[in-house]
PDB file of C-alpha atoms in Angstrom:
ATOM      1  CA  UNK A  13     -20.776   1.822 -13.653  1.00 46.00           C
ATOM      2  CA  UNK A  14     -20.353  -1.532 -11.772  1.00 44.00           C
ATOM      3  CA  UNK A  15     -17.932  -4.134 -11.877  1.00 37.00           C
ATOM      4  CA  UNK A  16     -18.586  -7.122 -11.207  1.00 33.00           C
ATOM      5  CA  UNK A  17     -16.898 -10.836 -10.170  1.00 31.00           C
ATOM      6  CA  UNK A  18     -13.485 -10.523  -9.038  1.00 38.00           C
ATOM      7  CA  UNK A  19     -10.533  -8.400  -9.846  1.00 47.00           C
ATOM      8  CA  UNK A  20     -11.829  -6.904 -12.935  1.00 49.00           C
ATOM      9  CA  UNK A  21      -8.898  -5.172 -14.049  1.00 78.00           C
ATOM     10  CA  UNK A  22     -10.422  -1.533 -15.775  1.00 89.00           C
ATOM     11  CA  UNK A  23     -13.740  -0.063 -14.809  1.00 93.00           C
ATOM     12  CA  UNK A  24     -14.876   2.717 -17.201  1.00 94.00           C
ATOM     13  CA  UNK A  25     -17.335   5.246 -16.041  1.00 95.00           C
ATOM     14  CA  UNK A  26     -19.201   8.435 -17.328  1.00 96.00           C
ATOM     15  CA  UNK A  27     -18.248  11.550 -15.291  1.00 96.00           C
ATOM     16  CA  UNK A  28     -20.863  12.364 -13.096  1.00 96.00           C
ATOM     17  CA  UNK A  29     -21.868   8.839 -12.304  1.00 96.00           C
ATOM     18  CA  UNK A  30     -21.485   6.873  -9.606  1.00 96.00           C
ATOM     19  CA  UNK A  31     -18.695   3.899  -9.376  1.00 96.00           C
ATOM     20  CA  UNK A  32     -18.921   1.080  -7.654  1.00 96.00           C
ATOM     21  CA  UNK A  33     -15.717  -0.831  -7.195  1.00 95.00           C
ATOM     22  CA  UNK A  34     -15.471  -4.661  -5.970  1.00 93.00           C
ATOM     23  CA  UNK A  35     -13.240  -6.771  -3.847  1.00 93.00           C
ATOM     24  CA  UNK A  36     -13.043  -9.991  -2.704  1.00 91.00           C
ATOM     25  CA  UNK A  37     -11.203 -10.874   0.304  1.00 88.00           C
ATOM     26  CA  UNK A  38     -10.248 -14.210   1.282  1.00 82.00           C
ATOM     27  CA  UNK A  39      -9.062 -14.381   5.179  1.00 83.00           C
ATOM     28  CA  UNK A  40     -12.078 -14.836   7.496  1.00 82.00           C
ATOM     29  CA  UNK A  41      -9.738 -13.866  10.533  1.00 82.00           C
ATOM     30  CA  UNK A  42      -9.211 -10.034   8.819  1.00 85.00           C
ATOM     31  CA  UNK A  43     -11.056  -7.606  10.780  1.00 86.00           C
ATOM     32  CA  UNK A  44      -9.906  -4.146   9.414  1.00 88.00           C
ATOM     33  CA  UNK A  45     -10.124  -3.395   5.557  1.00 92.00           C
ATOM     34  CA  UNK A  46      -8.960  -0.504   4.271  1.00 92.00           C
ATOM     35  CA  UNK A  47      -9.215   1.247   0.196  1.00 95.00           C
ATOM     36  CA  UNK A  48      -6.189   3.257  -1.248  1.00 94.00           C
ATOM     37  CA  UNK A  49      -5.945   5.073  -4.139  1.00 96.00           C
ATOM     38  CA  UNK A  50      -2.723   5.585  -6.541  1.00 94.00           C
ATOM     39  CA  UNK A  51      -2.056   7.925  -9.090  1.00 93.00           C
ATOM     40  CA  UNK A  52       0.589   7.218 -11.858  1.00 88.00           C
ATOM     41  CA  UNK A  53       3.925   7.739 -10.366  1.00 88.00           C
ATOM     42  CA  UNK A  54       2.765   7.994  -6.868  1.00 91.00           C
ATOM     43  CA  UNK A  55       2.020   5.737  -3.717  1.00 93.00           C
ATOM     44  CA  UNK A  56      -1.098   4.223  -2.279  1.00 93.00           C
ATOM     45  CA  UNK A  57      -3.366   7.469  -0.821  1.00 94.00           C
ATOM     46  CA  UNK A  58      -5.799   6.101   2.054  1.00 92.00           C
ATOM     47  CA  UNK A  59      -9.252   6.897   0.748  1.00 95.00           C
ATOM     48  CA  UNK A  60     -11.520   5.501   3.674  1.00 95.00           C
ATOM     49  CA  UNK A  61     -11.380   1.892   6.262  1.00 92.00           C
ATOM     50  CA  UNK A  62     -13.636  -0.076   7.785  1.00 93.00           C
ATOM     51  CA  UNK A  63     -13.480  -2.385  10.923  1.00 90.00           C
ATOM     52  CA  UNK A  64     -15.372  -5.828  10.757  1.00 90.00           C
ATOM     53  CA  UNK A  65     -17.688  -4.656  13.641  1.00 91.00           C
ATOM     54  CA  UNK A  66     -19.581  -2.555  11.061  1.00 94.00           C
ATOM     55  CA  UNK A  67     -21.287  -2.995   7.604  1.00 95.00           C
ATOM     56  CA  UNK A  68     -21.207   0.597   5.916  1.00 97.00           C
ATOM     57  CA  UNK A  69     -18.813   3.681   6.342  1.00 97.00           C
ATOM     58  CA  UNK A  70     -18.862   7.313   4.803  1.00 97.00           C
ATOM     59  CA  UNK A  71     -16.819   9.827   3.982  1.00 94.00           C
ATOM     60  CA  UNK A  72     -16.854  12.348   1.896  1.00 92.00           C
ATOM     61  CA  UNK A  73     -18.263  11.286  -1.523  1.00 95.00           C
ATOM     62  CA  UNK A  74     -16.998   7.990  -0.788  1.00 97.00           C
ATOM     63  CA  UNK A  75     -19.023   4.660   0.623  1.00 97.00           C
ATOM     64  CA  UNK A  76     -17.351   1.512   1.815  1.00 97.00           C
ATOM     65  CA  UNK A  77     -19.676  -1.611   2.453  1.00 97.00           C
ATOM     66  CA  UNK A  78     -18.601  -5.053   4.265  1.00 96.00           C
ATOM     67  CA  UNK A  79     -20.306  -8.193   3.828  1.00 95.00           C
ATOM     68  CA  UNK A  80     -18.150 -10.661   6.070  1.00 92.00           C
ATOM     69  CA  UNK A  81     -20.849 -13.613   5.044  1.00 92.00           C
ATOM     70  CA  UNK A  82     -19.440 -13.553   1.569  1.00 93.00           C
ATOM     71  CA  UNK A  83     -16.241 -11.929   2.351  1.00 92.00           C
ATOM     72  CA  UNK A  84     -17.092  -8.840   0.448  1.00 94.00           C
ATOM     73  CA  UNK A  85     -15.511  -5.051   0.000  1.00 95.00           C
ATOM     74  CA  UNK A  86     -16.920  -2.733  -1.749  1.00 96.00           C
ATOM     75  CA  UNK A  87     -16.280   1.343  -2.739  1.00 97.00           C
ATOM     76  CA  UNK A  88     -18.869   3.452  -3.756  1.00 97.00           C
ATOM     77  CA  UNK A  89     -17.779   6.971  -5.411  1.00 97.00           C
ATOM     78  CA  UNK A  90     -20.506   9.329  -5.760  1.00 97.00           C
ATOM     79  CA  UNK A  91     -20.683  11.832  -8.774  1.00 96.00           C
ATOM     80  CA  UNK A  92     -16.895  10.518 -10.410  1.00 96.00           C
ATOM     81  CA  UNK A  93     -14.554  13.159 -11.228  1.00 95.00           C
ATOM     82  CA  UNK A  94     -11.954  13.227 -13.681  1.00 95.00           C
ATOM     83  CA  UNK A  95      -9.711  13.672 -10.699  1.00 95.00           C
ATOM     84  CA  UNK A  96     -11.062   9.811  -9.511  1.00 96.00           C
ATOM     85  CA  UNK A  97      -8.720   8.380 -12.039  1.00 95.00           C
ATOM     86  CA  UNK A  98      -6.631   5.949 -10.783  1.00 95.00           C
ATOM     87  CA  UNK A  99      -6.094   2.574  -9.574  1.00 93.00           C
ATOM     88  CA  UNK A 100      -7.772   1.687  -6.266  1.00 95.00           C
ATOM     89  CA  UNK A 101      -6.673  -1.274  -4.046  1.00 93.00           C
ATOM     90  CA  UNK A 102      -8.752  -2.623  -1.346  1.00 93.00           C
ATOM     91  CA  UNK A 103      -6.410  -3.809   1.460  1.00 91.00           C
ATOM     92  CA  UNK A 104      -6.906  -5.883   4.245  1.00 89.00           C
ATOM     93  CA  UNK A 105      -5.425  -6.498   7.649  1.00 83.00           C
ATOM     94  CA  UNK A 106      -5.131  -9.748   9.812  1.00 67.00           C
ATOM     95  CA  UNK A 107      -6.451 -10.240  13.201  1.00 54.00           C
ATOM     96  CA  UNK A 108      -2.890 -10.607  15.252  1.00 54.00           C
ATOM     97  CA  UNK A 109      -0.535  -9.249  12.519  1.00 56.00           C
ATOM     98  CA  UNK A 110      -1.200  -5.596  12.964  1.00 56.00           C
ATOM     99  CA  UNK A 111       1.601  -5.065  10.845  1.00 65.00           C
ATOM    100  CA  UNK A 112       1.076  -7.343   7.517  1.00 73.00           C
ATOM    101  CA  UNK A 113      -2.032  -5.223   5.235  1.00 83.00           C
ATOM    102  CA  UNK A 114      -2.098  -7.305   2.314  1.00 85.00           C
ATOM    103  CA  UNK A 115      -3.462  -5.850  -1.250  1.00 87.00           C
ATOM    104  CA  UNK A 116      -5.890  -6.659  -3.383  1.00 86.00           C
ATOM    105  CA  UNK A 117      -4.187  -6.898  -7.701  1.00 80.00           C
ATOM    106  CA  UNK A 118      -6.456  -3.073  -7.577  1.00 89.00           C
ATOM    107  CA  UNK A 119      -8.845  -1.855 -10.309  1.00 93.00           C
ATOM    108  CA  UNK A 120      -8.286   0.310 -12.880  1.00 93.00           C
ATOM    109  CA  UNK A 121     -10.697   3.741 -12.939  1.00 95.00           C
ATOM    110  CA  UNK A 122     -10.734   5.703 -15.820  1.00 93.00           C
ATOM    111  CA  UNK A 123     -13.136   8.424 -16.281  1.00 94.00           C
ATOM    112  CA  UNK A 124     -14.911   9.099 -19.157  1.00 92.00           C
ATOM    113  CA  UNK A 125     -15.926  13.224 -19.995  1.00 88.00           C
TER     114      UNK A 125
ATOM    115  CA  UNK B  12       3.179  18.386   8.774  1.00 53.00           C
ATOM    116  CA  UNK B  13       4.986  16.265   6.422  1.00 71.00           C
ATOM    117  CA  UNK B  14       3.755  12.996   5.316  1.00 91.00           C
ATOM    118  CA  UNK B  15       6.101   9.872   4.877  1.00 95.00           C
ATOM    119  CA  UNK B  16       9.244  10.960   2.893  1.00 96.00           C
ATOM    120  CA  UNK B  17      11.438   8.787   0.816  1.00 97.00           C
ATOM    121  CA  UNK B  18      14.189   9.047  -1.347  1.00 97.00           C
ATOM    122  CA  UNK B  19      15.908   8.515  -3.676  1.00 97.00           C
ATOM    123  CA  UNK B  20      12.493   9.108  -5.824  1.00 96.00           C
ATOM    124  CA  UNK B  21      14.240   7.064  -8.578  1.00 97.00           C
ATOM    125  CA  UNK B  22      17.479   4.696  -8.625  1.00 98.00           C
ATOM    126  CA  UNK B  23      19.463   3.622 -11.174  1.00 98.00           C
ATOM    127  CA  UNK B  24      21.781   0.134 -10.349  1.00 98.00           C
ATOM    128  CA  UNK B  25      23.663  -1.926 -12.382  1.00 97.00           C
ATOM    129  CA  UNK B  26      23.849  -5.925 -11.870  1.00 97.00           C
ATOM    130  CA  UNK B  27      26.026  -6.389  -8.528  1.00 97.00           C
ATOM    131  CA  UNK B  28      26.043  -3.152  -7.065  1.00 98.00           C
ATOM    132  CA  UNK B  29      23.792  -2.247  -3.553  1.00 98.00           C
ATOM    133  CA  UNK B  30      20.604  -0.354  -3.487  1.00 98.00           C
ATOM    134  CA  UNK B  31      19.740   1.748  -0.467  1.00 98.00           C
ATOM    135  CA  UNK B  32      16.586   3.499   0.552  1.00 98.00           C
ATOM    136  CA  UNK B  33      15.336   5.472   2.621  1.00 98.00           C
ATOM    137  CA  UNK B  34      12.385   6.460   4.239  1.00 98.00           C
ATOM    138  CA  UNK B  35      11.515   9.101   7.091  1.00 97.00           C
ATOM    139  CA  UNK B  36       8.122   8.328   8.725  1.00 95.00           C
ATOM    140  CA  UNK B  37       5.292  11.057   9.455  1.00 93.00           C
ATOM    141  CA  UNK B  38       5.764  12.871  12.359  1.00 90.00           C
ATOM    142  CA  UNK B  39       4.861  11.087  15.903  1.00 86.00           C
ATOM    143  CA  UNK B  40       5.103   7.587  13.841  1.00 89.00           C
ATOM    144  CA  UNK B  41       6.779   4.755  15.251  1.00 88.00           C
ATOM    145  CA  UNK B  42       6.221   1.805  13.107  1.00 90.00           C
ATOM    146  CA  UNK B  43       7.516   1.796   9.463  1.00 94.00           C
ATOM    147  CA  UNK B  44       6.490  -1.089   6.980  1.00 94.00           C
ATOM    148  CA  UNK B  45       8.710  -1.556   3.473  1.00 96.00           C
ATOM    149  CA  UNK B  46       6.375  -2.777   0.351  1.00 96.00           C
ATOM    150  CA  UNK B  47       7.501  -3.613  -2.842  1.00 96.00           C
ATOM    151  CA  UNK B  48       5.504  -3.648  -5.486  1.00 93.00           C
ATOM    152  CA  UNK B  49       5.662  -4.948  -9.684  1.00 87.00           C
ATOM    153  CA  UNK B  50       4.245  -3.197 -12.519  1.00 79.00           C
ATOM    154  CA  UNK B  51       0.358  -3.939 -12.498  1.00 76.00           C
ATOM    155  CA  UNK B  52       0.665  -5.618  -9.494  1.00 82.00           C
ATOM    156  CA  UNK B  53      -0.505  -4.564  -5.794  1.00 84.00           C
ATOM    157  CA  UNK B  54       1.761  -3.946  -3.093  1.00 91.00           C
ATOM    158  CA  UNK B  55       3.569  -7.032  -1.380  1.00 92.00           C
ATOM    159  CA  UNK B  56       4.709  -6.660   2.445  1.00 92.00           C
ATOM    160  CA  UNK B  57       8.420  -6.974   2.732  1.00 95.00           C
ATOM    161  CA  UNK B  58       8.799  -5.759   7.035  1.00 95.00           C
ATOM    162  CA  UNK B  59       7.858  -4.349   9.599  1.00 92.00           C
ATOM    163  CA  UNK B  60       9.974  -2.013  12.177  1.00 93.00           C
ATOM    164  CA  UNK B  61       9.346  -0.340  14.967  1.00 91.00           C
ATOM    165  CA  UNK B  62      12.401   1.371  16.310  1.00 89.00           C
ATOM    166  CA  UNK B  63      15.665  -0.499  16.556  1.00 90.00           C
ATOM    167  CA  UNK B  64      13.862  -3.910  16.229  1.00 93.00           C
ATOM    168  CA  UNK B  65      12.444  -5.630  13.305  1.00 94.00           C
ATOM    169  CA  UNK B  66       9.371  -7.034  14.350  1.00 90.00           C
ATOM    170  CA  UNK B  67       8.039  -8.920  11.375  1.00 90.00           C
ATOM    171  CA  UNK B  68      10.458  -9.754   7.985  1.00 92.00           C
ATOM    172  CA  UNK B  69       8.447 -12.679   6.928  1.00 91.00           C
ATOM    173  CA  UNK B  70       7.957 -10.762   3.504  1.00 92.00           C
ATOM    174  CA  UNK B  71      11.879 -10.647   2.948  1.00 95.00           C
ATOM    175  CA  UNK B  72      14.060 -12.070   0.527  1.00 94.00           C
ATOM    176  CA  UNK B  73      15.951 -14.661   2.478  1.00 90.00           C
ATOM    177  CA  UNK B  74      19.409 -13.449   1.131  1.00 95.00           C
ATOM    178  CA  UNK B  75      20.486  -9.907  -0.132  1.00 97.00           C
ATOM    179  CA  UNK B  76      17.508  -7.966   1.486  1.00 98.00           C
ATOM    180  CA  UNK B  77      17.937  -6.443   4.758  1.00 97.00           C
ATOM    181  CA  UNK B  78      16.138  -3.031   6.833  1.00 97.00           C
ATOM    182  CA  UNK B  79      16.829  -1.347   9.541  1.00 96.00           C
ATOM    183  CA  UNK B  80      15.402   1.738  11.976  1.00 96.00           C
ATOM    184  CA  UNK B  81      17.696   2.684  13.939  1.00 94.00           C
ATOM    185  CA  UNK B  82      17.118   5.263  17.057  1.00 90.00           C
ATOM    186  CA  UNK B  83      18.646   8.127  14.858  1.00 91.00           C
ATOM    187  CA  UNK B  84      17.443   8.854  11.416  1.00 93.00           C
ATOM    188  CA  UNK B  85      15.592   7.502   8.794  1.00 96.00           C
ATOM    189  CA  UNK B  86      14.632   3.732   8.179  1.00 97.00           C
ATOM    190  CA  UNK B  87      17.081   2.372   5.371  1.00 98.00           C
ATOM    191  CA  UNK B  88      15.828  -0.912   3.349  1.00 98.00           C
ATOM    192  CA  UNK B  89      19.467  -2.173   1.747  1.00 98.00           C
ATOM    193  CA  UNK B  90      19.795  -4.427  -1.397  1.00 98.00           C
ATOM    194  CA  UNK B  91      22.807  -6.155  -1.966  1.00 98.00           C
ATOM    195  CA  UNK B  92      24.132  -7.229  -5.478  1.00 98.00           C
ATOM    196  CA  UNK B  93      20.823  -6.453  -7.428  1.00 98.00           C
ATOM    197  CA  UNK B  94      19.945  -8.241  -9.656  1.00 97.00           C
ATOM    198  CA  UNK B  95      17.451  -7.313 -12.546  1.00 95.00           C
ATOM    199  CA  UNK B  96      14.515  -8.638 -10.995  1.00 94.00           C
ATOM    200  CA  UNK B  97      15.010  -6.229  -8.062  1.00 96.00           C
ATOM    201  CA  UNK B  98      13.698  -3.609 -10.496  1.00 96.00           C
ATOM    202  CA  UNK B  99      10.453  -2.452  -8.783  1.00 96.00           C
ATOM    203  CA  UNK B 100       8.904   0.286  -6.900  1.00 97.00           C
ATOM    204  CA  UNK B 101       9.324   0.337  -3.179  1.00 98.00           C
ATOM    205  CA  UNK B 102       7.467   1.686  -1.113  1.00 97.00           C
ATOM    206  CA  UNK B 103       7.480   2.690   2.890  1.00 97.00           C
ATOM    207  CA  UNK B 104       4.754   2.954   5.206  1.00 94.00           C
ATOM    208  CA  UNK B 105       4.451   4.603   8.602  1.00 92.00           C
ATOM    209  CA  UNK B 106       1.425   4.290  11.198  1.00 88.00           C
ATOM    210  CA  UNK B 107       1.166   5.588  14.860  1.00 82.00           C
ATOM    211  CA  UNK B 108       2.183   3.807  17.642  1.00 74.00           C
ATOM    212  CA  UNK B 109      -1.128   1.734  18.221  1.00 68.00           C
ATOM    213  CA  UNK B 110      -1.389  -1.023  17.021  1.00 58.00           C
ATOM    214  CA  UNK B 111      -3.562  -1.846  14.229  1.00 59.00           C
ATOM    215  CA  UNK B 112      -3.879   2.003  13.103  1.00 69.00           C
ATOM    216  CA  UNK B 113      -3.725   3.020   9.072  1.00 81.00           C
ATOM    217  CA  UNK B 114      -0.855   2.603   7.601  1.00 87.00           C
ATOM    218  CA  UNK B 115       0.408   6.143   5.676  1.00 90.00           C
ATOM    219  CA  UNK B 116       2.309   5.841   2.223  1.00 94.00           C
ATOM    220  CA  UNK B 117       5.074   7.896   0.977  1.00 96.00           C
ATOM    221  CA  UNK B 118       6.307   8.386  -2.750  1.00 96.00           C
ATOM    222  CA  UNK B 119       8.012   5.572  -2.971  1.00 97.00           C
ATOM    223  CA  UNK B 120      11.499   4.979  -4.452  1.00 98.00           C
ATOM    224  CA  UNK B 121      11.665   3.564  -8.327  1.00 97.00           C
ATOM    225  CA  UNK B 122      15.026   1.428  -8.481  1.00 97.00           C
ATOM    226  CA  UNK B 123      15.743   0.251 -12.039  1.00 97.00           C
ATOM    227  CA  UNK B 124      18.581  -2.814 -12.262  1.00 97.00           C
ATOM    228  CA  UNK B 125      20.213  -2.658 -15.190  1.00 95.00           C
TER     229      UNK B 125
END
């Protein structure tokens, strides 16, 4: 399953398939993006980040991709579990505030068996 | 190795009265970051400590919101006189001391005004 255009709020996927989850960023100056995941009840889990020097980054089961011409985020999920249910919030960070990570509204996951 | 702890896990306030939480960063952290966020909503910075100093508040409330991490002990993100709208979930942060390094969530704390 695919989402597609900006914050889409609920993405709906078979279990077994791949997601793909979208985010648009808007600061040109942000050079380090990052993709948490929260459960109901509990805080943002880091899932995987990327620095603007690169394009593509893997982890385990997990893909981010940067397009910086169009100021795009992606996450890939390979194989979705029922344990991928959540909401996932792509995050960025701005060049000179290493403090200040500002959120994306997230994306809705749910997994269907 | 314990991640970020906070507590209390959930708060209960009435109108007027203060709101304090606390958060103990991950072990070898130096830099703790308060976020509050809304139902449905993603996370909104609030500040950003590093130990004894507050080095950027810009997310604050002007008036009744103030944080603090002192030398000793946890960082402690005070409300004073809540109000409903304080009702949220709040959430601390704690990175590393370099700069720029991923920022590590704890539970968060659930305050409810009522």
């Amino acid at each position: 399953g695919e989402n597609v255009g900006l914050h889409l709020p609920t993405l709906s996927v078979q279990e077994g398939d791949n997601s793909i989850i979208n985010c648009a960023y808007s600061n040109s100056a942000s050079d380090y993006f990052i993709w948490y995941k929260q459960e109901s009840g509990k805080g943002p889990q880091f899932i995987i980040d990327i620095r603007s020097n690169m394009d593509k980054r893997q982890g385990q089961r997990v893909t981010v991709l940067l397009n910086k011409t169009v100021k795009h985020l992606s996450l890939q999920i390979a194989a979705t579990q029922p344990g991928d249910s959540a909401v996932y919030f792509c995050a960025e960070n701005t060049v000179g505030s290493a403090s200040k990570i500002i959120f994306g509204s997230g994306t809705r996951l749910s997994i269907r068996p | 190795n314990a991640g970020v702890m906070q507590n209390p896990r959930h708060l209960v306030r009435r109108r007027g009265q203060e709101a304090r939480l606390r958060c103990s960063p991950m072990k070898g952290h130096s830099h703790v970051y308060w976020y509050r966020q809304l139902p449905e909503e993603g996370l909104k910075f609030m500040v950003y400590l590093q130990k004894e100093n507050i080095i950027d508040e810009s997310g604050m409330p002007k008036e009744r919101f103030s944080a603090e991490f002192p030398k000793e002990g946890p960082s402690i993100l005070r409300i004073q006189q809540v109000v409903r709208g304080d009702s949220a979930a709040y959430f601390c942060a704690s990175s590393p001391p370099r700069v720029g390094d991923t920022q590590y969530f704890g539970p968060g704390t659930r305050l409810t005004v009522l």
